[in-house]
Coordinates of C-alpha atoms in Angstrom, one line a residue:
Chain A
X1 CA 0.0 0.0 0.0
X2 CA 2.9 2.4 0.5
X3 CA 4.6 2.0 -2.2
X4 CA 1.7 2.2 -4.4
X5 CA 1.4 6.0 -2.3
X6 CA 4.9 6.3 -3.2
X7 CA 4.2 5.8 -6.9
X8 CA 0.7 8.1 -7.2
X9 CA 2.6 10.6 -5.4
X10 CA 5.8 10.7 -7.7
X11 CA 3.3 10.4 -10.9
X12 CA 1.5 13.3 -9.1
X13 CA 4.6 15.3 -8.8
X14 CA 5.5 14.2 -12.3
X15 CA 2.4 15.8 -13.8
X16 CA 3.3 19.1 -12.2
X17 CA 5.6 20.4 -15.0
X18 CA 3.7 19.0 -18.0
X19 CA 0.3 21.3 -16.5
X20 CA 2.9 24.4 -16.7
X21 CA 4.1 24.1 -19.8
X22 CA 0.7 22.8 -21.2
X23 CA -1.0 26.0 -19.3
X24 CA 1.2 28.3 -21.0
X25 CA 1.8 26.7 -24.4
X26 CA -1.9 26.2 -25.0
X27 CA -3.3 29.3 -22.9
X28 CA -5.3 30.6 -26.1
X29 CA -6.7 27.1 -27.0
X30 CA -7.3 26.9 -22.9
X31 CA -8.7 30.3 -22.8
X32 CA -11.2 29.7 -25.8
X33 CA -12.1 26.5 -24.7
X34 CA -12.8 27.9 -21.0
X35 CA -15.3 30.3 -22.1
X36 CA -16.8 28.4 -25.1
X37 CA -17.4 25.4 -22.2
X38 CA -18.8 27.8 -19.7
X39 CA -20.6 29.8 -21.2
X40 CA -20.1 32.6 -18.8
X41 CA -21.0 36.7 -19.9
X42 CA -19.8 39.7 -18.3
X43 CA -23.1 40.5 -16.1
X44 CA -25.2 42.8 -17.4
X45 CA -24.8 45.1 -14.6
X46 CA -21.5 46.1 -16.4
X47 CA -22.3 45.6 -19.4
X48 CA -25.0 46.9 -20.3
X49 CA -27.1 44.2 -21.1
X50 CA -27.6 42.6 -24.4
X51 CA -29.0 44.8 -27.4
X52 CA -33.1 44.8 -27.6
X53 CA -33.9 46.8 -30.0
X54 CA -31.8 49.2 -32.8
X55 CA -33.2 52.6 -34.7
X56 CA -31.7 53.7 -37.6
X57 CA -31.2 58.0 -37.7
X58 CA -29.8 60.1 -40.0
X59 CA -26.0 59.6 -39.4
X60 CA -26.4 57.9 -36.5
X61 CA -28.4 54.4 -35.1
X62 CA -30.0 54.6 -31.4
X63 CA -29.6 50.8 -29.5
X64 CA -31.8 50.2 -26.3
X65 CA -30.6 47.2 -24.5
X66 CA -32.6 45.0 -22.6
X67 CA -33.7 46.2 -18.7
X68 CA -31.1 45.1 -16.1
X69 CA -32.9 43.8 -12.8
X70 CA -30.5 40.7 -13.0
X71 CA -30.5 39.5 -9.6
X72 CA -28.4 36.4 -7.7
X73 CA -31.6 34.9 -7.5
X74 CA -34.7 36.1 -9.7
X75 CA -35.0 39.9 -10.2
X76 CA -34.2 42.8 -8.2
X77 CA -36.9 45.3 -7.6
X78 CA -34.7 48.6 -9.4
X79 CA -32.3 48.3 -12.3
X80 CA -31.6 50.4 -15.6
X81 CA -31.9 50.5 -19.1
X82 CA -28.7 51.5 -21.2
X83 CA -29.6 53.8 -24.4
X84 CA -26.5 53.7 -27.0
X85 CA -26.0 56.3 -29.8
X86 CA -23.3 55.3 -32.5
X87 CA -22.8 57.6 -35.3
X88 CA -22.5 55.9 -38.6
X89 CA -19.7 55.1 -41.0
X90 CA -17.0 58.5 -41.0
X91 CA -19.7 60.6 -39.8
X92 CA -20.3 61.9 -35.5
X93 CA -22.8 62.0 -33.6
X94 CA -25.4 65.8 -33.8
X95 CA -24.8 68.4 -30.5
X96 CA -28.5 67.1 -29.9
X97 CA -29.6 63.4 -29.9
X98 CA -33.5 62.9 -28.7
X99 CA -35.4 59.8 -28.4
X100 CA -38.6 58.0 -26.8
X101 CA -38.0 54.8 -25.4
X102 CA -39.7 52.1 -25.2
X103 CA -38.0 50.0 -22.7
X104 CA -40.1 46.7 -22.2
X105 CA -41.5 47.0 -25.5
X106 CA -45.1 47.4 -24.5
X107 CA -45.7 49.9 -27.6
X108 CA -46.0 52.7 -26.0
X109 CA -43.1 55.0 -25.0
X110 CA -41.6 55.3 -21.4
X111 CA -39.4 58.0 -21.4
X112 CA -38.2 61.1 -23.5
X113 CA -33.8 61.1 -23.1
X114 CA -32.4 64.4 -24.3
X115 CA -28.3 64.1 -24.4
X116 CA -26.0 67.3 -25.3
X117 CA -23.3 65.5 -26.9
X118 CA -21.0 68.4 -25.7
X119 CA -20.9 68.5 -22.4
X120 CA -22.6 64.9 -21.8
X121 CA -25.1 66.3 -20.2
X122 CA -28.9 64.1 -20.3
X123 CA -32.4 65.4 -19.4
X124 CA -35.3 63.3 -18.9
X125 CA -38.7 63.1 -19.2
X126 CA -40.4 60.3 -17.4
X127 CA -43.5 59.0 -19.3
X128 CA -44.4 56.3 -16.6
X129 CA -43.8 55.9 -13.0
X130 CA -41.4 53.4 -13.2
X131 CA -38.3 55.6 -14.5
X132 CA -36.6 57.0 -11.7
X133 CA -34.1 59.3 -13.0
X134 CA -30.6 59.3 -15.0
X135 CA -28.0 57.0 -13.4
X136 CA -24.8 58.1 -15.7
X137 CA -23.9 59.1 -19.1
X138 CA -21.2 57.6 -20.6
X139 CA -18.2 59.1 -22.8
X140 CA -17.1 56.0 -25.2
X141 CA -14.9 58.0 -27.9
X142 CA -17.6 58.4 -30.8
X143 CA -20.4 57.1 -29.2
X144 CA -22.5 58.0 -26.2
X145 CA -24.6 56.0 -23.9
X146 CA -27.0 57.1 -21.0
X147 CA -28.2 54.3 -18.2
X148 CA -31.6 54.9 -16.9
X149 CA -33.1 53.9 -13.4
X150 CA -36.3 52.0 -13.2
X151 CA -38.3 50.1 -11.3
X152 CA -39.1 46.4 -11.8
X153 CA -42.7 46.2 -13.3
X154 CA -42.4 42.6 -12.3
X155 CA -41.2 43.2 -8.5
X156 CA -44.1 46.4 -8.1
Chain B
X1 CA 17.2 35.8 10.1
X2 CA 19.6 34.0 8.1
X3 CA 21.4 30.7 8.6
X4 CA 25.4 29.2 7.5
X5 CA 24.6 27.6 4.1
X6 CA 23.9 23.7 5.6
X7 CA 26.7 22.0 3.3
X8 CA 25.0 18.7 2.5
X9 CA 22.6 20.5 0.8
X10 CA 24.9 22.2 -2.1
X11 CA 25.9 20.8 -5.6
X12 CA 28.8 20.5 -7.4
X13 CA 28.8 23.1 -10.3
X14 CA 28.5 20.5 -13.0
X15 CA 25.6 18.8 -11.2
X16 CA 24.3 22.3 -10.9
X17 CA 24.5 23.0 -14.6
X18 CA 23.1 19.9 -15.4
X19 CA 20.0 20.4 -13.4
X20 CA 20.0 24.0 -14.6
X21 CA 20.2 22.8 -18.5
X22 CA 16.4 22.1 -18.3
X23 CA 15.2 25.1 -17.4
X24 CA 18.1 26.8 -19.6
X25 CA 16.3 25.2 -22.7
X26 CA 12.8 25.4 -21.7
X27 CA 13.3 29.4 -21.3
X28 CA 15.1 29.9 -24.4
X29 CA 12.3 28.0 -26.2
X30 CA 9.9 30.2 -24.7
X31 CA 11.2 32.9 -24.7
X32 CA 12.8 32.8 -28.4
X33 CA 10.6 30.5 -29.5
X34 CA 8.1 33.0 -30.7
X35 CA 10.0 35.4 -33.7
X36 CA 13.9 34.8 -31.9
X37 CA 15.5 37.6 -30.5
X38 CA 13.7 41.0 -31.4
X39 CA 15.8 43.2 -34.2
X40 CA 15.4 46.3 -32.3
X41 CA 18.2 46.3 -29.8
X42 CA 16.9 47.5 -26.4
X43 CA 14.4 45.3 -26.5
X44 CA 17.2 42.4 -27.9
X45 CA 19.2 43.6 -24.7
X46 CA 16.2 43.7 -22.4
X47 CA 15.2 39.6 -23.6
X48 CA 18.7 38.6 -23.1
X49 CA 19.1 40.2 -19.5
X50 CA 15.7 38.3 -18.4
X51 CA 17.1 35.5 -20.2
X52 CA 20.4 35.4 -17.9
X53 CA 18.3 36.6 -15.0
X54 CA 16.0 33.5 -15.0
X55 CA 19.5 30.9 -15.5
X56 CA 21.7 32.5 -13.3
X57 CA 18.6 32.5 -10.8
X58 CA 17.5 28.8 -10.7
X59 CA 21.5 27.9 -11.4
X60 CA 22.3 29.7 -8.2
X61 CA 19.0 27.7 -6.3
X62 CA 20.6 24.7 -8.1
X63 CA 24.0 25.1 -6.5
X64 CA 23.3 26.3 -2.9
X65 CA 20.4 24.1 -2.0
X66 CA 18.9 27.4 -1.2
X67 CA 15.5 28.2 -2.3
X68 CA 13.8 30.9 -0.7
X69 CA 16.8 33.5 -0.8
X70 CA 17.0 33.3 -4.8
X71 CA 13.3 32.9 -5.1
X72 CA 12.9 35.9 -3.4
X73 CA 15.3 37.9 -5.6
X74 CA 13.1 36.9 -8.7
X75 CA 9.4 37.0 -6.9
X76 CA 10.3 40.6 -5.6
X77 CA 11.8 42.2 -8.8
X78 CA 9.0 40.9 -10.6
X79 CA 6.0 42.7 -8.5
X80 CA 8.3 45.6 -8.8
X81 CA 8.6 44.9 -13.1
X82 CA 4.7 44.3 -12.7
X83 CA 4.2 47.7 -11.2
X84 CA 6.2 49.3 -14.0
X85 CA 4.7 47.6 -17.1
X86 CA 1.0 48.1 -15.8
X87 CA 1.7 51.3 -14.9
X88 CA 3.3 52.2 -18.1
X89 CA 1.0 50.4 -20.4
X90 CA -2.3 52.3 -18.7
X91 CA -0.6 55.5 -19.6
X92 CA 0.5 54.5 -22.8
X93 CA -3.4 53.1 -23.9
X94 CA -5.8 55.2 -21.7
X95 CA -3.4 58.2 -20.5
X96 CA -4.2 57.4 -16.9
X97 CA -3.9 55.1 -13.8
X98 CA -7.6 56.3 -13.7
X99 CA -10.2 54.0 -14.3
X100 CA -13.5 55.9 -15.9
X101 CA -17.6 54.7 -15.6
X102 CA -16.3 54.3 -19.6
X103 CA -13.7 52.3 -19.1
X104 CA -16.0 49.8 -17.3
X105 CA -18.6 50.1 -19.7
X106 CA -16.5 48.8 -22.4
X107 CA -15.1 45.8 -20.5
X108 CA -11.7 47.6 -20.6
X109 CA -10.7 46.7 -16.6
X110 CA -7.9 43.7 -17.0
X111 CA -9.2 40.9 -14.6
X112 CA -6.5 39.4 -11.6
X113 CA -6.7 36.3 -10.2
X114 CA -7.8 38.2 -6.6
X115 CA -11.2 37.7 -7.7
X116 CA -12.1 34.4 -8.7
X117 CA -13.8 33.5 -5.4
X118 CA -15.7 36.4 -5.2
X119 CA -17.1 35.2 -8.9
X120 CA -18.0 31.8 -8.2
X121 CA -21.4 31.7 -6.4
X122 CA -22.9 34.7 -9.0
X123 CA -21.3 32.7 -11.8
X124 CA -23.2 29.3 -10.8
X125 CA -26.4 31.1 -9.9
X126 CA -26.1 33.7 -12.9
X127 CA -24.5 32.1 -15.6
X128 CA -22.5 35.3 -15.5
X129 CA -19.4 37.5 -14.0
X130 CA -19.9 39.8 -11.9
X131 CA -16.7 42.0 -13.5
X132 CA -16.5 44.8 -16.1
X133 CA -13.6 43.0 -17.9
X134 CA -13.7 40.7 -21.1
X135 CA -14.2 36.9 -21.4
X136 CA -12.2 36.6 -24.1
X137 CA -9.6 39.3 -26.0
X138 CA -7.3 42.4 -24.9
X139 CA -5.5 42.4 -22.1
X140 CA -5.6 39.8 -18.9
X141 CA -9.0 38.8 -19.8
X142 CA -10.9 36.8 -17.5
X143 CA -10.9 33.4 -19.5
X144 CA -7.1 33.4 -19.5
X145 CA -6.0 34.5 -15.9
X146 CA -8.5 31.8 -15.1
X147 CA -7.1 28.9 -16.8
X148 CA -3.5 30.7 -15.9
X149 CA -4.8 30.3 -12.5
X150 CA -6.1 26.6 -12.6
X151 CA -2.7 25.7 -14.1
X152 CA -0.7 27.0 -10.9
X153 CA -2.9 25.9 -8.8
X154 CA -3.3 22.1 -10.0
X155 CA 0.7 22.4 -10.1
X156 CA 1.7 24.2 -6.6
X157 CA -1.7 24.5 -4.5
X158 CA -0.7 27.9 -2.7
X159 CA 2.8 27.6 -4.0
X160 CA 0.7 30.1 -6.3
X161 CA 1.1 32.9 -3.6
X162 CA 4.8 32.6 -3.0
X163 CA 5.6 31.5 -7.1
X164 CA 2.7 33.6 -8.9
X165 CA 1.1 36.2 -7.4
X166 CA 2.8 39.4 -8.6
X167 CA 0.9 41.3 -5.8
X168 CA 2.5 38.9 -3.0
X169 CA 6.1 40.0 -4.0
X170 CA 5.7 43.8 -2.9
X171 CA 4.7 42.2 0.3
X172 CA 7.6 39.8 0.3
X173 CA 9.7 43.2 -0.6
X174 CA 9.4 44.8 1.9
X175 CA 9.4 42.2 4.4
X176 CA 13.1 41.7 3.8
X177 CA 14.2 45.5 4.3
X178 CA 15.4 45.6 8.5
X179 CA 17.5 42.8 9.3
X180 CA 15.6 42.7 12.8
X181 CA 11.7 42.8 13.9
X182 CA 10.4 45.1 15.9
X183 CA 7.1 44.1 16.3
X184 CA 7.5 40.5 17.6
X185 CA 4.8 38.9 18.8
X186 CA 1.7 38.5 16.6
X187 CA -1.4 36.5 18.2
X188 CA -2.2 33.5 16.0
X189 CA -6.2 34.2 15.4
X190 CA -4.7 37.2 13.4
X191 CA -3.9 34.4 10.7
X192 CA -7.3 33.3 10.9
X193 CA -8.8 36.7 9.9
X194 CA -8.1 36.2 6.1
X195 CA -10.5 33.4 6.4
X196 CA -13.3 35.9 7.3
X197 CA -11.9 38.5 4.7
X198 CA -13.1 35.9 2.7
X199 CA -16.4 34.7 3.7
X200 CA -17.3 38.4 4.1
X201 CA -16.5 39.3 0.2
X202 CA -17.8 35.8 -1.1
X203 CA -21.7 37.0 0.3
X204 CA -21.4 40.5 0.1
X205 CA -20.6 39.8 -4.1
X206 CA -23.0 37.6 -4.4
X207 CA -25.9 39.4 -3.3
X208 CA -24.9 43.0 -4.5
X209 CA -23.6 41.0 -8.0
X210 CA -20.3 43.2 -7.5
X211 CA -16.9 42.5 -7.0
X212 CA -16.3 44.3 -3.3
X213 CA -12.9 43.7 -2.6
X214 CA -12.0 45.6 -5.4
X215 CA -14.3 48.1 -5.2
X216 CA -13.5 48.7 -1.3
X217 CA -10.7 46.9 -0.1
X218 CA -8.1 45.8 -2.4
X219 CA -4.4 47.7 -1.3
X220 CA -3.0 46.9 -5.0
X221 CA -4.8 49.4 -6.7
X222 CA -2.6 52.0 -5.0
X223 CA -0.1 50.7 -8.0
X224 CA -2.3 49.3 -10.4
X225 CA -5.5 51.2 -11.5
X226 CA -8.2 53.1 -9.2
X227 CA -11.4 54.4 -10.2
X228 CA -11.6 57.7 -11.5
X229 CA -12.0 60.0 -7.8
X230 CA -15.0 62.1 -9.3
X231 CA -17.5 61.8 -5.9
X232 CA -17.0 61.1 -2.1
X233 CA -18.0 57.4 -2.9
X234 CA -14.6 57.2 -5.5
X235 CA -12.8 59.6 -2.8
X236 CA -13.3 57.1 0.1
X237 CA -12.4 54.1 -2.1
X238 CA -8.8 55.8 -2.8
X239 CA -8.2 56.6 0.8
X240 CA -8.8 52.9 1.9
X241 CA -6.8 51.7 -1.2
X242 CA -3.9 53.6 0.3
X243 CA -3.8 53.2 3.8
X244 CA -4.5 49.3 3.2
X245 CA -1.5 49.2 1.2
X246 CA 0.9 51.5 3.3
X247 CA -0.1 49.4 6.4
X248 CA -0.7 45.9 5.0
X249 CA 2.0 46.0 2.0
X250 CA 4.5 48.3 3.8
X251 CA 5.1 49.3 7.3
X252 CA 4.0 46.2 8.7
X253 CA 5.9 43.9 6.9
X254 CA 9.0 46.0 7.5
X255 CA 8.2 46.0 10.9
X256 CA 6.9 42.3 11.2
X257 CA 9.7 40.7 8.8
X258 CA 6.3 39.1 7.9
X259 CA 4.2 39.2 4.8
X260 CA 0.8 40.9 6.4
X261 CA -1.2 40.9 3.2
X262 CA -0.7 37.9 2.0
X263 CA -0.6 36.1 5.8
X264 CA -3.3 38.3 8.2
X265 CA -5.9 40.0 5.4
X266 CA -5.8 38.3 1.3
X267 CA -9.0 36.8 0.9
X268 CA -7.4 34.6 -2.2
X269 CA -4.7 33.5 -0.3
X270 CA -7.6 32.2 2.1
X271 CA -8.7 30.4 -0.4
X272 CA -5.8 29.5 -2.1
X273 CA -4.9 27.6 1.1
X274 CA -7.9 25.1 0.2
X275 CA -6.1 23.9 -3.1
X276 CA -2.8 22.7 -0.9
X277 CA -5.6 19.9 0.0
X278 CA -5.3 18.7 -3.9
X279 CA -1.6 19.0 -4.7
X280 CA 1.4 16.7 -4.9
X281 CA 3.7 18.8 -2.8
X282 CA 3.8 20.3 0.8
X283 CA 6.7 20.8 3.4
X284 CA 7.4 18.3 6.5
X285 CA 9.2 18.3 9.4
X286 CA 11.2 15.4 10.5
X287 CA 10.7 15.7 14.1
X288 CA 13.5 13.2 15.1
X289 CA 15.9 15.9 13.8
X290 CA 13.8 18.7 15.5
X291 CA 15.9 20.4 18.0
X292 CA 12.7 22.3 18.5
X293 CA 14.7 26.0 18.3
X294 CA 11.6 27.6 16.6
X295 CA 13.5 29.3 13.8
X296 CA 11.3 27.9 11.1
X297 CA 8.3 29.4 13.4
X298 CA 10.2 32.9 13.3
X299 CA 11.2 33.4 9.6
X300 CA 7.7 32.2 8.3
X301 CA 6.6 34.9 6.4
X302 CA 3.2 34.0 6.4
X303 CA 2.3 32.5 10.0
X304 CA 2.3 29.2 8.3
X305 CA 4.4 27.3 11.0
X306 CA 3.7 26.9 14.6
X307 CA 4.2 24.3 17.6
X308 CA 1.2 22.6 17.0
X309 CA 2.0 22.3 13.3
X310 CA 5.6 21.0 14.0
X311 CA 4.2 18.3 16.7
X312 CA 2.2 17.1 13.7
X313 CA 5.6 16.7 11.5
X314 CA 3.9 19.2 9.0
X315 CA 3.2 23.4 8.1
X316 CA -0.7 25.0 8.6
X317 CA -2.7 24.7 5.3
X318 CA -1.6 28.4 4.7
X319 CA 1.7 27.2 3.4
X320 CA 3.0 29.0 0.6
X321 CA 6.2 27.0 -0.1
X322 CA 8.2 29.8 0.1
X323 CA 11.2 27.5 1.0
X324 CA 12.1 30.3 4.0
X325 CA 11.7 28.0 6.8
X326 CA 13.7 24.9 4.8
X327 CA 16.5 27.1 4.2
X328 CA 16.9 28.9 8.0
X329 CA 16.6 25.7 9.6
X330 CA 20.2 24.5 11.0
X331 CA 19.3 20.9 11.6
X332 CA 17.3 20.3 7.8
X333 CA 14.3 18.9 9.6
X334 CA 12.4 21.0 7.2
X335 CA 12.1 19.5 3.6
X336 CA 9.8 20.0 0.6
X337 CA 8.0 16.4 0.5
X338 CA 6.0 14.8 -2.2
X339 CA 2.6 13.5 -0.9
X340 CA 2.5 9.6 -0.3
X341 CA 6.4 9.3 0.0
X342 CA 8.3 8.6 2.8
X343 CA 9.8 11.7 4.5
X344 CA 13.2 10.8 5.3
X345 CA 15.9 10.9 2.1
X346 CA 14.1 12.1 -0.5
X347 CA 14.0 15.9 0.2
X348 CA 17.0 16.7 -2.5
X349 CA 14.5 14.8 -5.4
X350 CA 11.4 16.3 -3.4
X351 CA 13.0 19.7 -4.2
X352 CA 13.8 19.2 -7.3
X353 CA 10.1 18.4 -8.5
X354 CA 8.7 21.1 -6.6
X355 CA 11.1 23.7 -8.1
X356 CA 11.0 22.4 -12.0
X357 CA 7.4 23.2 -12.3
X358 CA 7.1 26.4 -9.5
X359 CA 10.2 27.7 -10.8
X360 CA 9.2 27.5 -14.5
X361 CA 5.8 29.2 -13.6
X362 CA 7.4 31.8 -12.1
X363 CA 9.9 32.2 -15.0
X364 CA 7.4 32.2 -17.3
X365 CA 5.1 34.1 -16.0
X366 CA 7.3 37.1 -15.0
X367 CA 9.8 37.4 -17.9
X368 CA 7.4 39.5 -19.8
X369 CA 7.1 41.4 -16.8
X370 CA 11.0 41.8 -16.2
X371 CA 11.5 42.2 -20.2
X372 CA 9.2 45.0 -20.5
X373 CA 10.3 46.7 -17.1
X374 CA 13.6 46.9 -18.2
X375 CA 12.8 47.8 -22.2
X376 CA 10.9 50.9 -20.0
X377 CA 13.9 51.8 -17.9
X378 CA 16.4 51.4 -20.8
X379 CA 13.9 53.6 -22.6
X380 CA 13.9 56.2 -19.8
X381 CA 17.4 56.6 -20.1
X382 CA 17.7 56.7 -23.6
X383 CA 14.8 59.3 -24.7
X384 CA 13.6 60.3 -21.2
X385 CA 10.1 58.8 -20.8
X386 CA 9.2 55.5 -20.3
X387 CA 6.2 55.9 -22.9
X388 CA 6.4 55.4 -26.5

C-alpha cells in the first residue's frame, strides 16, 4: 500500500511540469475553450445588457438594451436601461440626440432622453412611473450612452 | 534571520548546470521560440538580460540548496517589473492610472486572479461575472487568468502565492528591508482573519452582483489602476486603497519581517490555502531531527508554521512554499515532500520536482514582466520617458 502511495505521489509530482508548460503553451486554445465550455457573460450590470432593440437616424443608429434587474436569485426590484448612440460610417454624432424609449417593448413609449453631446449632459422626461431618474452618461470615444433607473414592473 | 549555508545540501557546479540545463532550454524556447530575439536592440538587450536573470537564478538555487533566498530575488523584482509595465502600459493606452464609468462600460478593466472566489457563487447562480472586464480578447482577460490560474494551482496549491502572485512579491519586498523585527509577537487568530476577509466578500458579491474587494478593499490598486476619484464614494475608495496598502503592504511587513497581506488579510490566499488539500507537494518536518529552536516558526513569512503544526511533522494549510523555513533551519528537519512518499531521504528529489514546475511558472510568467520593465527603464534613459 505504501509504495503504491509512493508511486501516485511521484506520478502526481511528475504531472506538475507538464500542466505548466501545457498551461502556457496552450493558454489561447485553454482560454477559448474555458469560455466556449462555460458559457459565462460579463453580467449585465456592467455591461449593459444585451442589445433589444436598434433605430436607424440620420448619421447615426440609437440601440436600447434589454432592462437590467439581474439578480443572484430572480430579479431585483430597481435596475436600468442603457440607451446607446453610434454615429454611422465616417460621420459623428449631432450636438442634440433625442429619443422616446420604449423600454419593455409594450408599444408605447416610457421616457423622453435628451443628451447634449458636448458637455454629456442628459435630461429626462419620465413618461411612466417606473423611470426614476438618470443614473450616468457615458463618454465611449464616438459614441455615447446614457443608463436609466427603473423600477421592476415585475417586483411592483 | 539568516542561517550558515547547511553543506549537505549544495551541488557541485556541474551537477548544478546539469540540473540547470532544463530550465536553460525550456526558457530559451519560450522565450525565443516566438519570432527569436527582437531586431530592435533595447528590447534584444532587455530579452537577453531576463534571459540570464531566470538561468543565473535557478543555477544559483541549483548550486546552494537554497530556495527561498534566490526565489525571493526573482518574486520581488518581478511585483516591482509588474508595477512598471502596468503602470506604463495604462498610460500608454488610456493616459491614466484612472479608471472611468467608460472604461468599465467597455469591459476595458484587466481581470486578476484576486477575484475568482468572489465570482464563483454569482457565476453558478447567474450564468455570469460579476466583472466589467472581457471573457475573451485584450489584455488579462478573465478566460485566461483563469485557466493561468487553474494551471498554478493544480501544479503548486498555494505555492501560487509565494511563485505567482505578482501582488505577493511587494509584500515579500518589503518584508526583507530591516535585518531585525520590531514588532515580535503577533497573536495566531490574526492568521485566521483572512479566512473571514473571505467569507465576508464571497456574500457580500453575491448578493450585490459586484466585486467588493476591489471596489472597497483591495491595497494593490494604490499601483495598479483606481477608479476615476469624481465623488466622495470614489474619494473614500482611494483613501482605503492607500492606507490598506501602506499598512498591510509596507510598514507592517518591515516592521513584522512578515508578509501581512498575504498572511493576516488576502482573501485569495484564504482560499488559495484550500487547493494545498489537492496537490502533490507540501513541506514536513522530521521531528527526530527537530531540536525544536523555533526558527522555522520565526522566519515564516506567512504564520504558516507553529508548535502545533511542528508536533504534527507538518506546516498550517496556509503554506505557501516559500522555502524560508527549509533554508533557515540549521538541523534540515524541514524539507519539501511529495505527498504519499516517505519523508526521510528524499528531500533533494522532493525539491527538485517542486522547483522544476514552481520555478518554471514563475519564470514564465514574470519574464514579460521583467523584459518589459527593463525595455521601460532602458527607454527612460535613452529618450527620457518611459512611454512610447
Amino acid at each position: 500500500m505504501s509504495r503504491l502511495k509512493s508511486v501516485l505521489g511521484y506520478a502526481w509530482a511528475l504531472a506538475a511540469l507538464p500542466i505548466v508548460l501545457a498551461t502556457f503553451i496552450g493558454l489561447n486554445s485553454w482560454a477559448r475553450g474555458f469560455a466556449e465550455l462555460t458559457g459565462l457573460e460579463i453580467s449585465a450590470w456592467f455591461s449593459g445588457g444585451k442589445t433589444a432593440q436598434t433605430v436607424a437616424h440620420e448619421g447615426y443608429v440609437t440601440t436600447v438594451h434589454e432592462p437590467v434587474f439581474q439578480g443572484l436569485i430572480g430579479e431585483t426590484k430597481k435596475g436600468y436601461v442603457q440607451v446607446k448612440w453610434t454615429p454611422s460610417a465616417g460621420a459623428s454624432l449631432p450636438n442634440q440626440l433625442s429619443d422616446s424609449i420604449d423600454f419593455d417593448g409594450d408599444g408605447t413609449p416610457d421616457f423622453i432622453v435628451v443628451l447634449d453631446t458636448g458637455s454629456d449632459r442628459a435630461e429626462l422626461e419620465p413618461l411612466t412611473p417606473l423611470v426614476l431618474g438618470v443614473r450616468e452618461v457615458l463618454n465611449l470615444g464616438s459614441e455615447r450612452a446614457v443608463r436609466v433607473n427603473l423600477l421592476n414592473p415585475k417586483r411592483r | 534571520m539568516s542561517s550558515p549555508l547547511p553543506s549537505n545540501r549544495k551541488r557541485s557546479v556541474g551537477k548544478a548546470l546539469l540540473v540547470t540545463l532544463p530550465v536553460f532550454l525550456l526558457m530559451a524556447m519560450m522565450l525565443m521560440g516566438q519570432g527569436g530575439l527582437p531586431t530592435e536592440g533595447l528590447r534584444a538587450i532587455s530579452l537577453l538580460v531576463t534571459f540570464v536573470f531566470i538561468v543565473v537564478v535557478f543555477f544559483l538555487m541549483a548550486r546552494t540548496g537554497l530556495t527561498d533566498r534566490y526565489r525571493a530575488v526573482f518574486f520581488v523584482t518581478m511585483a516591482v517589473a509588474f508595477v512598471i509595465t502596468f503602470i506604463t502600459n495604462l498610460i500608454e493606452v488610456r493616459g491614466s492610472m484612472a479608471l472611468s464609468a467608460a472604461n468599465i462600460a467597455r469591459g476595458e478593466t484587466p481581470f486578476c486572479p484576486m477575484v475568482i472566489p468572489m465570482t464563483i457563487i454569482p457565476a453558478a447562480l447567474t450564468r455570469t461575472i460579476i466583472f466589467p472586464g472581457r471573457m475573451l480578447g485584450g489584455f488579462a482577460d478573465i478566460s485566461t487568468m483563469i485557466v493561468l490560474w487553474l494551471g498554478v494551482t493544480l501544479a503548486l496549491g498555494r505555492g501560487f502565492c509565494s511563485w505567482g502572485c505578482f501582488y505577493g512579491g511587494l509584500d515579500d519586498g518589503f518584508s526583507r528591508i530591516w535585518k531585525r523585527r520590531v514588532i515580535r509577537h503577533i497573536p495566531k487568530r490574526w492568521s485566521y482573519l483572512p479566512y473571514g476577509v473571505l467569507v465576508a466578500i464571497v456574500v457580500i458579491s453575491a448578493l450585490t452582483l459586484a466585486p467588493t474587494y476591489c471596489e472597497w478593499l483591495c491595497p494593490f490598486k494604490t499601483v495598479t489602476e483606481y477608479n476615476e476619484v469624481n465623488s466622495f464614494k470614489a474619494a473614500a475608495q482611494a483613501v482605503i486603497f492607500v492606507s490598506l496598502f501602506a499598512g498591510l503592504v509596507v510598514v507592517l511587513p518591515v516592521l513584522t519581517k512578515k508578509r501581512t497581506q498575504c498572511g493576516l488579510f488576502c482573501p485569495m490566499g484564504a482560499f488559495q490555502s484550500f487547493t494545498n488539500k489537492v496537490n502533490a507537494f507540501d513541506i514536513r518536518v522530521e521531528k527526530e531531527k527537530c531540536t525544536d529552536c523555533k526558527r522555522c516558526e520565526a522566519v515564516c513569512p506567512t504564520f504558516s508554521v507553529d508548535s502545533e503544526s511542528i508536533s504534527r511533522g507538518t506546516t498550517r494549510i496556509s503554506c505557501t512554499k516559500c522555502g524560508k523555513c527549509v533554508d533557515a533551519c540549521p538541523q534540515s528537519a524541514l524539507s519539501y515532500h511529495i505527498k504519499g512518499t516517505p519523508v526521510a531521504g528524499n528531500s533533494g528529489k522532493a525539491r527538485l520536482f517542486f522547483l522544476y514546475p514552481g520555478f518554471i511558472f514563475l519564470a514564465v510568467f514574470g519574464s514579460g514582466m521583467i523584459y518589459m520593465a527593463l525595455y521601460r527603464i532602458m527607454l527612460l534613459a535613452k529618450t527620457g520617458s518611459m512611454i512610447q
